Coordinates of C-alpha atoms and ligand atoms in Angstrom, one line a residue:
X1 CA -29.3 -5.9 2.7
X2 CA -27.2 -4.7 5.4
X3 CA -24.0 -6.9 6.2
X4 CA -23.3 -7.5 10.1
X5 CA -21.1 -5.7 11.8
X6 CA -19.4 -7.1 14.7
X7 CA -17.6 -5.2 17.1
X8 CA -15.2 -5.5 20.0
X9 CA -13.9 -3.9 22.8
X10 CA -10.2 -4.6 23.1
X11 CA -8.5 -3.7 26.3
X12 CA -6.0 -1.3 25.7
X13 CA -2.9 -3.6 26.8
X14 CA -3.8 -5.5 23.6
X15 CA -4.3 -2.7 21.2
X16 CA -0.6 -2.5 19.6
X17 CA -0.7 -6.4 19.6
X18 CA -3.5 -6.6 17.5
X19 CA -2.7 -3.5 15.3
X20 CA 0.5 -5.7 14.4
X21 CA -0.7 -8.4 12.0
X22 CA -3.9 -6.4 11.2
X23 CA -3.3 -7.6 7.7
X24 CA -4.3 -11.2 7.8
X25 CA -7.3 -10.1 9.2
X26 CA -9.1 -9.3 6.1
X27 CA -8.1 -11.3 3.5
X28 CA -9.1 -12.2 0.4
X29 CA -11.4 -15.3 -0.3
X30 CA -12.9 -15.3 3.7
X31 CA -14.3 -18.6 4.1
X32 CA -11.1 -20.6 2.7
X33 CA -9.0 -18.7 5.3
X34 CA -10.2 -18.8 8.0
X35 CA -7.6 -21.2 9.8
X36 CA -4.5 -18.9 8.7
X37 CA -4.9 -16.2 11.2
X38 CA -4.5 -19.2 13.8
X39 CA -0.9 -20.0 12.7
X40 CA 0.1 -16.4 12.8
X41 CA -1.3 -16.5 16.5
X42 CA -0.1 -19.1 17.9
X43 CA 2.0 -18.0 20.3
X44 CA 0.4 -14.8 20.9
X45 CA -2.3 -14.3 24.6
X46 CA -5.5 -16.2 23.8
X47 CA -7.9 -13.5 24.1
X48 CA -6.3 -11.8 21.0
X49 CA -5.8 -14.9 19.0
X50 CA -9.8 -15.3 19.8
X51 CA -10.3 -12.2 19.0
X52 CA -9.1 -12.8 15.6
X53 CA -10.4 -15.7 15.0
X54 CA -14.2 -14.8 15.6
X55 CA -13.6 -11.8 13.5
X56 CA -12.4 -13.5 10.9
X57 CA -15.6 -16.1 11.0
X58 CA -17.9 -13.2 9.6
X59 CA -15.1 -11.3 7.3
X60 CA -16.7 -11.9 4.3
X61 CA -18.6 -8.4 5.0
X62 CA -17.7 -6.2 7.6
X63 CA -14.9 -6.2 10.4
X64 CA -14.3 -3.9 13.4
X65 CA -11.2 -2.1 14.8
X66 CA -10.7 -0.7 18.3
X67 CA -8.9 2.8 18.2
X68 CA -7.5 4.6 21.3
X69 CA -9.0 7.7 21.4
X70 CA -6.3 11.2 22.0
X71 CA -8.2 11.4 26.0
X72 CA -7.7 7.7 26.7
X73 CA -10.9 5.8 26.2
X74 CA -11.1 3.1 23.2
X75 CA -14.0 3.4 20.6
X76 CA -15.2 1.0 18.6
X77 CA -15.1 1.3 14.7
X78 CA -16.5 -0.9 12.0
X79 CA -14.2 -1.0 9.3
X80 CA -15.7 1.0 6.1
X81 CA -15.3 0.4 2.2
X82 CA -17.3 1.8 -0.4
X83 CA -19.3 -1.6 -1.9
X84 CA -17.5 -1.8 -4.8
X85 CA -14.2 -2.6 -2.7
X86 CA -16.0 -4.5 -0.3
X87 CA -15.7 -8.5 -1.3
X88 CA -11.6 -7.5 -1.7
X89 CA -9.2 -8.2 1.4
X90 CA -5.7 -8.0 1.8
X91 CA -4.2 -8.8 -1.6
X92 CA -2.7 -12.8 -1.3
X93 CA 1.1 -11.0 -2.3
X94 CA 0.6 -9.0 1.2
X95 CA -0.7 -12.0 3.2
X96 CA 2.0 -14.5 1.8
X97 CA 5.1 -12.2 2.9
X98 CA 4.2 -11.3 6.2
X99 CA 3.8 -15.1 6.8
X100 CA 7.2 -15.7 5.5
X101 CA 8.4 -13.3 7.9
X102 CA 6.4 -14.0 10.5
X103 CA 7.2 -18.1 10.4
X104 CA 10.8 -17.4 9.2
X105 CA 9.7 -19.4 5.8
X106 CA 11.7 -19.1 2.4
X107 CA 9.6 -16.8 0.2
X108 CA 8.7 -18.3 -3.0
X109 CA 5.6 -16.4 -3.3
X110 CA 5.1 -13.3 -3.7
X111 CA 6.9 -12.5 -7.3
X112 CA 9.7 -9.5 -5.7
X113 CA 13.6 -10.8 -6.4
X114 CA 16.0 -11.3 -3.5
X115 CA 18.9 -9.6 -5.5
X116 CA 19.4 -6.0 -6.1
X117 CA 18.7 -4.5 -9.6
X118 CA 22.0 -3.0 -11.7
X119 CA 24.0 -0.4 -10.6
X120 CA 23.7 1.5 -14.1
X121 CA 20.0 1.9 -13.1
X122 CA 20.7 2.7 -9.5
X123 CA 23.6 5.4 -10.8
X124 CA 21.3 6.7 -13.1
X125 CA 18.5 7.4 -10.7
X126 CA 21.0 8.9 -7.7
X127 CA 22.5 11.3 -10.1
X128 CA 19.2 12.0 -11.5
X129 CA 18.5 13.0 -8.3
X130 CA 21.8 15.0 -7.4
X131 CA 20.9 17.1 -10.6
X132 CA 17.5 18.3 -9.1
X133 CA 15.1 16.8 -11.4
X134 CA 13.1 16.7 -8.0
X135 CA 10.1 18.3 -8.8
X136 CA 6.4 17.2 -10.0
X137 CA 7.3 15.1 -13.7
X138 CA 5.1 15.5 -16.6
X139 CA 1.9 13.8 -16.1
X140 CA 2.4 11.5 -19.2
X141 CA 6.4 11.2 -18.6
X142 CA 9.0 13.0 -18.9
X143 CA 10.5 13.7 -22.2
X144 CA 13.6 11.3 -22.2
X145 CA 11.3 8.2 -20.7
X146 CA 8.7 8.5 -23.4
X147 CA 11.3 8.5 -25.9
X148 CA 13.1 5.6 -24.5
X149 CA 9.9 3.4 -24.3
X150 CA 9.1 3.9 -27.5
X151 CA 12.5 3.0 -29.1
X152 CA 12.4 -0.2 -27.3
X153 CA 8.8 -0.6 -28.3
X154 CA 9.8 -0.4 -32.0
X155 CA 12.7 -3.1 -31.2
X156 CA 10.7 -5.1 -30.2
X157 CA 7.1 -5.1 -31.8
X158 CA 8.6 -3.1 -35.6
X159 CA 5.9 -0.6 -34.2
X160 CA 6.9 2.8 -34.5
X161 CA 4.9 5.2 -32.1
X162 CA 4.8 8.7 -31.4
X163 CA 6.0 8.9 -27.7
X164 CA 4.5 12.8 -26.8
X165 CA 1.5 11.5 -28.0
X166 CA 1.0 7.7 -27.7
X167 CA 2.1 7.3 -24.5
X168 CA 1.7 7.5 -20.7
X169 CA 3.8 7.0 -18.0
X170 CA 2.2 5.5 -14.4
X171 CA 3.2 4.6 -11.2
X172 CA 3.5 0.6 -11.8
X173 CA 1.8 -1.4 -14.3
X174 CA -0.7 -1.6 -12.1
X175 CA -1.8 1.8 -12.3
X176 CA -1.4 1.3 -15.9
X177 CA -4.0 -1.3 -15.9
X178 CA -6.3 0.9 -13.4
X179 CA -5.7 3.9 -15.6
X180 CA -6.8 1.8 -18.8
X181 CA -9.9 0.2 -17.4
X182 CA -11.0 4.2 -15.4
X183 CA -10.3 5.6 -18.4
X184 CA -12.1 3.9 -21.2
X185 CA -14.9 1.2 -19.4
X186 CA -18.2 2.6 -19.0
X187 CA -20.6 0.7 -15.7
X188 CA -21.8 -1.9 -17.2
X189 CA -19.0 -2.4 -20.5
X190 CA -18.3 -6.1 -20.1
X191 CA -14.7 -7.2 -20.2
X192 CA -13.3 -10.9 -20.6
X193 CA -10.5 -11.7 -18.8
X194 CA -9.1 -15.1 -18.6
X195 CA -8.3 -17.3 -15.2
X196 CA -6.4 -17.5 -13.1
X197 CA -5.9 -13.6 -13.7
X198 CA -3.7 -11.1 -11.8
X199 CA -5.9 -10.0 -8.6
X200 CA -5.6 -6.3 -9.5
X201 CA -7.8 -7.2 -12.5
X202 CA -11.2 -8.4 -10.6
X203 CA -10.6 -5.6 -8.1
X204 CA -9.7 -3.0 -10.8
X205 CA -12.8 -3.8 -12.7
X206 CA -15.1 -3.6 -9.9
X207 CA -14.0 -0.5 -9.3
X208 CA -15.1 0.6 -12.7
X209 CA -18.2 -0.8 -12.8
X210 CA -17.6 -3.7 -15.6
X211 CA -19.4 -6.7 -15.7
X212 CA -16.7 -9.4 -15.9
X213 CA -16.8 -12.0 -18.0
X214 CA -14.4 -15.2 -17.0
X215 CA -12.5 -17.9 -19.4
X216 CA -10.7 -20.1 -17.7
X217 CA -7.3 -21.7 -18.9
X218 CA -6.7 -25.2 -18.0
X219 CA -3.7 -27.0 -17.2
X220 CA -1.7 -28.6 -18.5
X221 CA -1.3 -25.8 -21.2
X222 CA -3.6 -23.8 -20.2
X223 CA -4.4 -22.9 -23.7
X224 CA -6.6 -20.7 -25.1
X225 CA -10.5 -22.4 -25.7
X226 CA -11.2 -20.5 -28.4
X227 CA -14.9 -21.9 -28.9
X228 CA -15.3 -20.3 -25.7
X229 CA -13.9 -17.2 -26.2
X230 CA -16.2 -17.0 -29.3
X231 CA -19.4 -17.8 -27.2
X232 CA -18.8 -15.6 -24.5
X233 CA -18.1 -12.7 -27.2
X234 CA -21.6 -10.5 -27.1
X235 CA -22.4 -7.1 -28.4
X236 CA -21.6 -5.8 -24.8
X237 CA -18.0 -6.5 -24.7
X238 CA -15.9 -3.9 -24.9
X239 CA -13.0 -5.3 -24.1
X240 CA -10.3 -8.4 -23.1
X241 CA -8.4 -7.9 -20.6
X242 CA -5.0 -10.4 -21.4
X243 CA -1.7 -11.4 -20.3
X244 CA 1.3 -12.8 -21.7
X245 CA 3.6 -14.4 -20.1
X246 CA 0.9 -15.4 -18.5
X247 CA 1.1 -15.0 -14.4
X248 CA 0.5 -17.2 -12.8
X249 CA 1.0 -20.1 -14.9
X250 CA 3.7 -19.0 -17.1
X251 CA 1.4 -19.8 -20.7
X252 CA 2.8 -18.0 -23.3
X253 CA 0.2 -16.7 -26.1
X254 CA 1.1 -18.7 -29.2
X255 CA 0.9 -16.9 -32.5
X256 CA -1.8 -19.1 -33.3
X257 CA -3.8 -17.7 -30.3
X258 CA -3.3 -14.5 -30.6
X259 CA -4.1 -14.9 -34.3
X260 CA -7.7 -15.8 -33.3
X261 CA -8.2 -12.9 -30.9
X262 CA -7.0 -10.7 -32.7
X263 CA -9.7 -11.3 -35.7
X264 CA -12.3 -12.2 -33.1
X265 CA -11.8 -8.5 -31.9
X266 CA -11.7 -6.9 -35.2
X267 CA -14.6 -8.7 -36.1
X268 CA -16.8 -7.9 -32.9
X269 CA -15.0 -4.3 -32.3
X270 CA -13.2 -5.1 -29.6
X271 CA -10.6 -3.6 -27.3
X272 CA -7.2 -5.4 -26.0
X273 CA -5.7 -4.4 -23.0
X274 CA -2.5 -6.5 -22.9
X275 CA -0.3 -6.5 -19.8
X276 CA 3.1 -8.0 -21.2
X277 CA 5.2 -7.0 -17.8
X278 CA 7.1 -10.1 -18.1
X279 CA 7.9 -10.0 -22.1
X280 CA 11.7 -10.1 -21.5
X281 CA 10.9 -12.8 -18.8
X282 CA 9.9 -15.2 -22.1
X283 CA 11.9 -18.8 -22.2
X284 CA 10.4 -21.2 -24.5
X285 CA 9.1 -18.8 -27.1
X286 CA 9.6 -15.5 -28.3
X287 CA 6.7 -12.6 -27.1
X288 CA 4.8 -11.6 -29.2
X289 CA 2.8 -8.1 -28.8
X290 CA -0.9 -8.8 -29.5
X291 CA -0.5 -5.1 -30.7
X292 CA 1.2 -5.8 -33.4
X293 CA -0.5 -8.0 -35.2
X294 CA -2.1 -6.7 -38.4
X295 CA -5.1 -4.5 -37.8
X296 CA -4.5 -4.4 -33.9
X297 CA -2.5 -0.9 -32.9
X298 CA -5.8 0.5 -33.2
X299 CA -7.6 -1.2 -30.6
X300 CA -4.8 -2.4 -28.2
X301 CA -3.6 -0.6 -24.8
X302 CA 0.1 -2.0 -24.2
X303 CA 0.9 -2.3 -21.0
X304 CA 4.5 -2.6 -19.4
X305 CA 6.7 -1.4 -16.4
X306 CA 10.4 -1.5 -15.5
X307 CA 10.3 -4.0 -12.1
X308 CA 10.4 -7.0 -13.7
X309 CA 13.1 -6.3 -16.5
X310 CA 15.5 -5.1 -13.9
X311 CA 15.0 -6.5 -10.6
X312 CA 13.6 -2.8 -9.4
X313 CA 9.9 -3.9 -8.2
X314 CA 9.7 -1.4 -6.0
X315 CA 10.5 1.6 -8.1
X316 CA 7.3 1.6 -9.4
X317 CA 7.6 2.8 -13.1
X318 CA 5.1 1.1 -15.6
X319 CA 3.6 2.6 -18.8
X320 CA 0.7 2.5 -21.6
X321 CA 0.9 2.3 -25.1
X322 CA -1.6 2.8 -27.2
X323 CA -2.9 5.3 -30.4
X324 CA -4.2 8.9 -29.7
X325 CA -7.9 7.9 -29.6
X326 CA -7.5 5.2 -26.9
X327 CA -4.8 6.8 -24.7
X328 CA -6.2 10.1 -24.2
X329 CA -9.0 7.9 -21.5
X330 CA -5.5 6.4 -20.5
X331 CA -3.9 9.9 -20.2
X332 CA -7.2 11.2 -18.5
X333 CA -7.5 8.6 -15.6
X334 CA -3.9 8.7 -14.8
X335 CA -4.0 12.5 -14.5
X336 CA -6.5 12.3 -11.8
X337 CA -5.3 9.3 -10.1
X338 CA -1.4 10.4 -9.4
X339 CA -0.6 13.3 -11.9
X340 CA 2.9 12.0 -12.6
X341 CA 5.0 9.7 -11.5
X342 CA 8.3 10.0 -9.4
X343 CA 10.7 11.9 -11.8
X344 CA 14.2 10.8 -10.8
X345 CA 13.3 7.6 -11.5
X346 CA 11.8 8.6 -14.4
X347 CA 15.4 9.4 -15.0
X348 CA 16.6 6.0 -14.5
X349 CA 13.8 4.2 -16.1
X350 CA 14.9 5.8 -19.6
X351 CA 18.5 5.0 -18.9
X352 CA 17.5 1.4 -18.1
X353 CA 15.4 0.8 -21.5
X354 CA 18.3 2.1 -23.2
X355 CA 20.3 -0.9 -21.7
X356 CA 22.1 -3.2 -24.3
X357 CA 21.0 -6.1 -26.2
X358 CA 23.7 -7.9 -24.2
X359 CA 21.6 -6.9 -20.6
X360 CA 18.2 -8.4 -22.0
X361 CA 20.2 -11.6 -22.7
X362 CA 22.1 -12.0 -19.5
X363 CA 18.7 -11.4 -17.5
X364 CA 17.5 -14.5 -20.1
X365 CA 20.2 -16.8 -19.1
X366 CA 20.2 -16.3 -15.4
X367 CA 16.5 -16.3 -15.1
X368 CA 16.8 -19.8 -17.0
X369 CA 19.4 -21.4 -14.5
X370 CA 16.7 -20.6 -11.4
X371 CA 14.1 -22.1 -13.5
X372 CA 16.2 -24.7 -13.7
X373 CA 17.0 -25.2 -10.0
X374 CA 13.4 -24.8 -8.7
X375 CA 11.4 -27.3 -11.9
X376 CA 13.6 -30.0 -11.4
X377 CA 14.0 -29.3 -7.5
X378 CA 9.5 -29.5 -7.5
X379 CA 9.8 -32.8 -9.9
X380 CA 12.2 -35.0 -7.4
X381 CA 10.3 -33.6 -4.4
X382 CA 7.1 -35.0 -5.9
X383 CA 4.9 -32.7 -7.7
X384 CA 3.2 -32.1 -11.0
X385 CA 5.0 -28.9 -12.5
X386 CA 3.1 -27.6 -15.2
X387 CA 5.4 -26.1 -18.3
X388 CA 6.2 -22.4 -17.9
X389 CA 7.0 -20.6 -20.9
X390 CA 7.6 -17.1 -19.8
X391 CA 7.4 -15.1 -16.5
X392 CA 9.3 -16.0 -13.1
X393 CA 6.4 -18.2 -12.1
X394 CA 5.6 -22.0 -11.9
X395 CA 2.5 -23.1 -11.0
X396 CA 2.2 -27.5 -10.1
X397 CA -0.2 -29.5 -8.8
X398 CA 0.3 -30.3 -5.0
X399 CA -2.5 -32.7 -4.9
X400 CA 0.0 -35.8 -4.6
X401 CA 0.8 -34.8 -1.2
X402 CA -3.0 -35.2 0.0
X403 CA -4.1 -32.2 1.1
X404 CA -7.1 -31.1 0.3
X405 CA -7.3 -27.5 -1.6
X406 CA -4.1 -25.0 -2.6
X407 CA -4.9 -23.0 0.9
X408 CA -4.4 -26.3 3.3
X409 CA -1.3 -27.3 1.6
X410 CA 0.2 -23.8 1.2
X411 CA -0.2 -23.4 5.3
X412 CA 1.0 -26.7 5.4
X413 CA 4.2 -25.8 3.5
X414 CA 4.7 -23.2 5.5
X415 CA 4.3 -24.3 9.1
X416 CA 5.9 -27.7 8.7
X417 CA 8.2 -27.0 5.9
X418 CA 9.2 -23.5 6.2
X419 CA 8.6 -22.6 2.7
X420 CA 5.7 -20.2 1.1
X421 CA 3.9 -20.5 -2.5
X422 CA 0.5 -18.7 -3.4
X423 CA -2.9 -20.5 -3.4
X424 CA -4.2 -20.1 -6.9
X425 CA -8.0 -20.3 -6.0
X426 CA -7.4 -16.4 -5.6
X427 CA -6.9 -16.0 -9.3
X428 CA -10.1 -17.2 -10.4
X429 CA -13.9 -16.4 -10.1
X430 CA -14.5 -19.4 -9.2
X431 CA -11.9 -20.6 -6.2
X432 CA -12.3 -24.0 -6.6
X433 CA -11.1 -24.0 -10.1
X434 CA -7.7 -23.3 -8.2
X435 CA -8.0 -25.6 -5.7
X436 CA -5.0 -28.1 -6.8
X437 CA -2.4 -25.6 -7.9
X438 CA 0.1 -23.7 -6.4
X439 CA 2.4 -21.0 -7.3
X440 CA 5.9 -21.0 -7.3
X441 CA 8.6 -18.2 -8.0
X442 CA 11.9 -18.6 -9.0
X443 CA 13.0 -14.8 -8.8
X444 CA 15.8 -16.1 -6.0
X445 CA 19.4 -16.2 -5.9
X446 CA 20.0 -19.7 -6.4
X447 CA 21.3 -20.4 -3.4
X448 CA 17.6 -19.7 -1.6
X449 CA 15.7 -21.6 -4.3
X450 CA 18.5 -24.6 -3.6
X451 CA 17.3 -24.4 -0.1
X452 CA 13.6 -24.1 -0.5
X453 CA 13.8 -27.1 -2.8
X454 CA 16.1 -28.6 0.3
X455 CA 13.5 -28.1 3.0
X456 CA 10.8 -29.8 0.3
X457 CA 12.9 -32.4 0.0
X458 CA 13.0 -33.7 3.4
X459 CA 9.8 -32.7 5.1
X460 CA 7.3 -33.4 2.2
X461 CA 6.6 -36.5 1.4
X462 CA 4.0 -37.8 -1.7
X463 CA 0.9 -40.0 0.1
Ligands
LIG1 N1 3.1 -9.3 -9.4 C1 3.6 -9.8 -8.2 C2 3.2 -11.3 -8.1 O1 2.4 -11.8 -8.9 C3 3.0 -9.2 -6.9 C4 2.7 -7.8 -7.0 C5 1.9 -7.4 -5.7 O2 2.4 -7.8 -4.6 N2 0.9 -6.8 -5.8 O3 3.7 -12.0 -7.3

């Protein structure tokens, strides 16, 4: 079936206007939305802000753009994206932060610190620079990185792994995950992941052609239903698709847990690709590597990057570990999706892992003041905060403050309390399964998450 298309002609006075927030137009779960746009527009001319609005109404398929073309006229063009991209909009992250900035709100949402990452790192990438190592890295990393990731992978997990061979170094864990799921799901391979999930996943998958199969973890632990699991394994699953520390609830994997997946997947001959980007970001418990566990190397993809660890999210260094038979697809995706990754800070990266016992525990202890500031600030304002174990996230229940799904109240929060958290209906298959919780970060200076908690304070009020 053919979506509809709708189009518009936009005078050209309007053009740069509407190229401005272009973002929030397409966005990610259409039919929750639809009502955000309006509070971006609100003071902008009326025939723009309707413009928006209608286009919004249909944006579950198709949207239109008006281009000025080089002799003057304006042409209409629908918006294109190949089918498998097509039920994607703007990820929430992107939509969250330019409403912060737009309404001037304090940004607890999207999971980037306000504070600088250290200056060894910095240093370390500048004179990287200064000494010319400018040019195109080695695909799978350069020399020094590799090395460095696996040292700190056999610190932490006892496993010891070849890094020239066993390794491969992307741009971002993101392309890490992209790289794993291109490089060894066939169309058609299903793969369990478990909800709320990162939103790269659903998207990532799609891309590949996998059939997705979805466990949900419920609050207030959001533990692991392991009857569940077992049900949903079939002889068509190739793979699970995990996370721990868990974003965006902050569930750690127990021991126990893993435990069970781990056999379930030797049992069925299945893969694990575990994203553990916030492993040093663990409070309650210690991380544990599902790799390591007996029997797993073999069939685990490790996945990791440097942003979290040291405050450098935009640096955009992640990795893969995983044995010779499973990271050669690894290897193979990643070589036709960016080649290599930035060298310099490549550089840097390998300097940073190398980074003292004493670092890693410092990060710990200030990471566990924020918490600190922002849980207790949520209790006394009113909410449900669910227990975090790891990762810079909290996730609560708003529902005390009577508004009816996580989208309402997080527009809510930030047009009358100047504060922004992401809707977690985004994170699942099913949005409603989201629909009373809320995500929090806590990767602030203190004196922001101190105000956030501030404005809370004295313009929400429980019903
Ligand atoms: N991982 C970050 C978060 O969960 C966001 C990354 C992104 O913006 N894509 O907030």
């Amino acid at each position: 079936m053919r979506h509809r298309i709708n189009t518009f002609i936009v005078p050209a006075p309007f053009f740069i206007e509407m190229l401005l927030p272009a973002c929030i137009r397409h966005i990610h779960k259409p039919s929750r939305w639809n009502h955000i746009p309006a509070i971006n527009l609100r003071n902008r001319r009326q025939t723009v802000a309707n413009f928006r609005a209608s286009s919004i109404s249909t944006a579950s398929t198709a949207e239109a753009t008006s281009v000025m073309a080089q002799d003057g006229p304006t042409i209409q063009h629908p918006l294109q994206v190949a089918k498998r991209l097509e039920k994607f909009k703007t990820t929430i992250f992107t939509q969250m932060s330019s409403l912060a900035i737009e309404h001037g709100a304090i940004n607890l949402g999207q999971g980037f610190p306000n504070f600088d990452g250290p200056d060894f790192v910095k240093d370390a990438a500048i004179q990287a620079i200064k000494d010319g190592k400018n040019q195109y890295a080695r695909g799978y990393g350069v020399p020094d990185l590799n090395s460095a990731i696996a040292s700190r992978f056999h610190k932490d997990t006892g496993l010891t792994v070849d890094p020239e061979k066993e390794i491969t170094v992307t741009s971002g864990c993101t392309e890490a995950i992209a790289a794993t799921i291109l490089g060894l799901i066939n169309p058609g391979d299903e793969v369990i992941v478990f909800a709320p999930f990162y939103d790269s996943y659903e998207a990532t998958l799609s891309m590949a052609g996998a059939k997705i199969t979805c466990i949900t973890l419920r609050p207030p632990d959001f533990s692991l239903p392991i009857q569940e699991l077992k049900s949903k394994l079939s002889k068509n699953t190739r793979a699970i698709l995990m996370n721990t520390p868990h974003n965006p609830t902050g569930k750690m994997f127990t021991h126990e847990e893993l435990d069970q997946i781990a056999s379930l997947c030797i049992e069925n001959d299945v893969l694990v690709f575990s994203d553990e980007v916030y492993d040093k970001l663990s409070f309650e418990m210690d991380h544990i590597s599902i790799a390591s566990l007996p029997g797993m190397y073999e069939r685990t993809v490790t996945l990791n990057s440097l942003g979290k660890t040291f405050s450098l999210t935009g640096w955009k260094i992640g990795w893969a570990i995983a044995p010779v038979h499973l990271i050669w697809g690894v290897k193979q995706a990643h070589s036709y999706l960016t080649f290599a990754t930035s060298t310099p800070m490549q550089y840097a990266a390998a300097a940073a892992l190398r980074a003292p016992d004493s670092y890693y525990e410092e990060l710990r202890k200030d990471y566990k003041a924020k918490k600190e500031i922002l849980v207790s600030g949520l209790k006394s304002v009113g909410f449900n905060v669910y227990p975090s174990s790891g990762t810079y996230f909290v996730v609560v229940d708003h529902t005390p403050f009577g508004l009816p799904d996580d989208v309402s109240f997080c527009e809510y929060l930030i047009k009358e309390v100047g504060v922004v958290a992401i809707p977690t209906s985004v994170f699942y298959l099913d949005p409603n399964e989201g629909k009373n919780l809320v995500r929090f970060t806590f990767c602030k200076d203190e004196e922001t998450l101190r105000n956030a908690v501030g404005r809370m304070k004295k313009r929400l009020a429980p019903k």
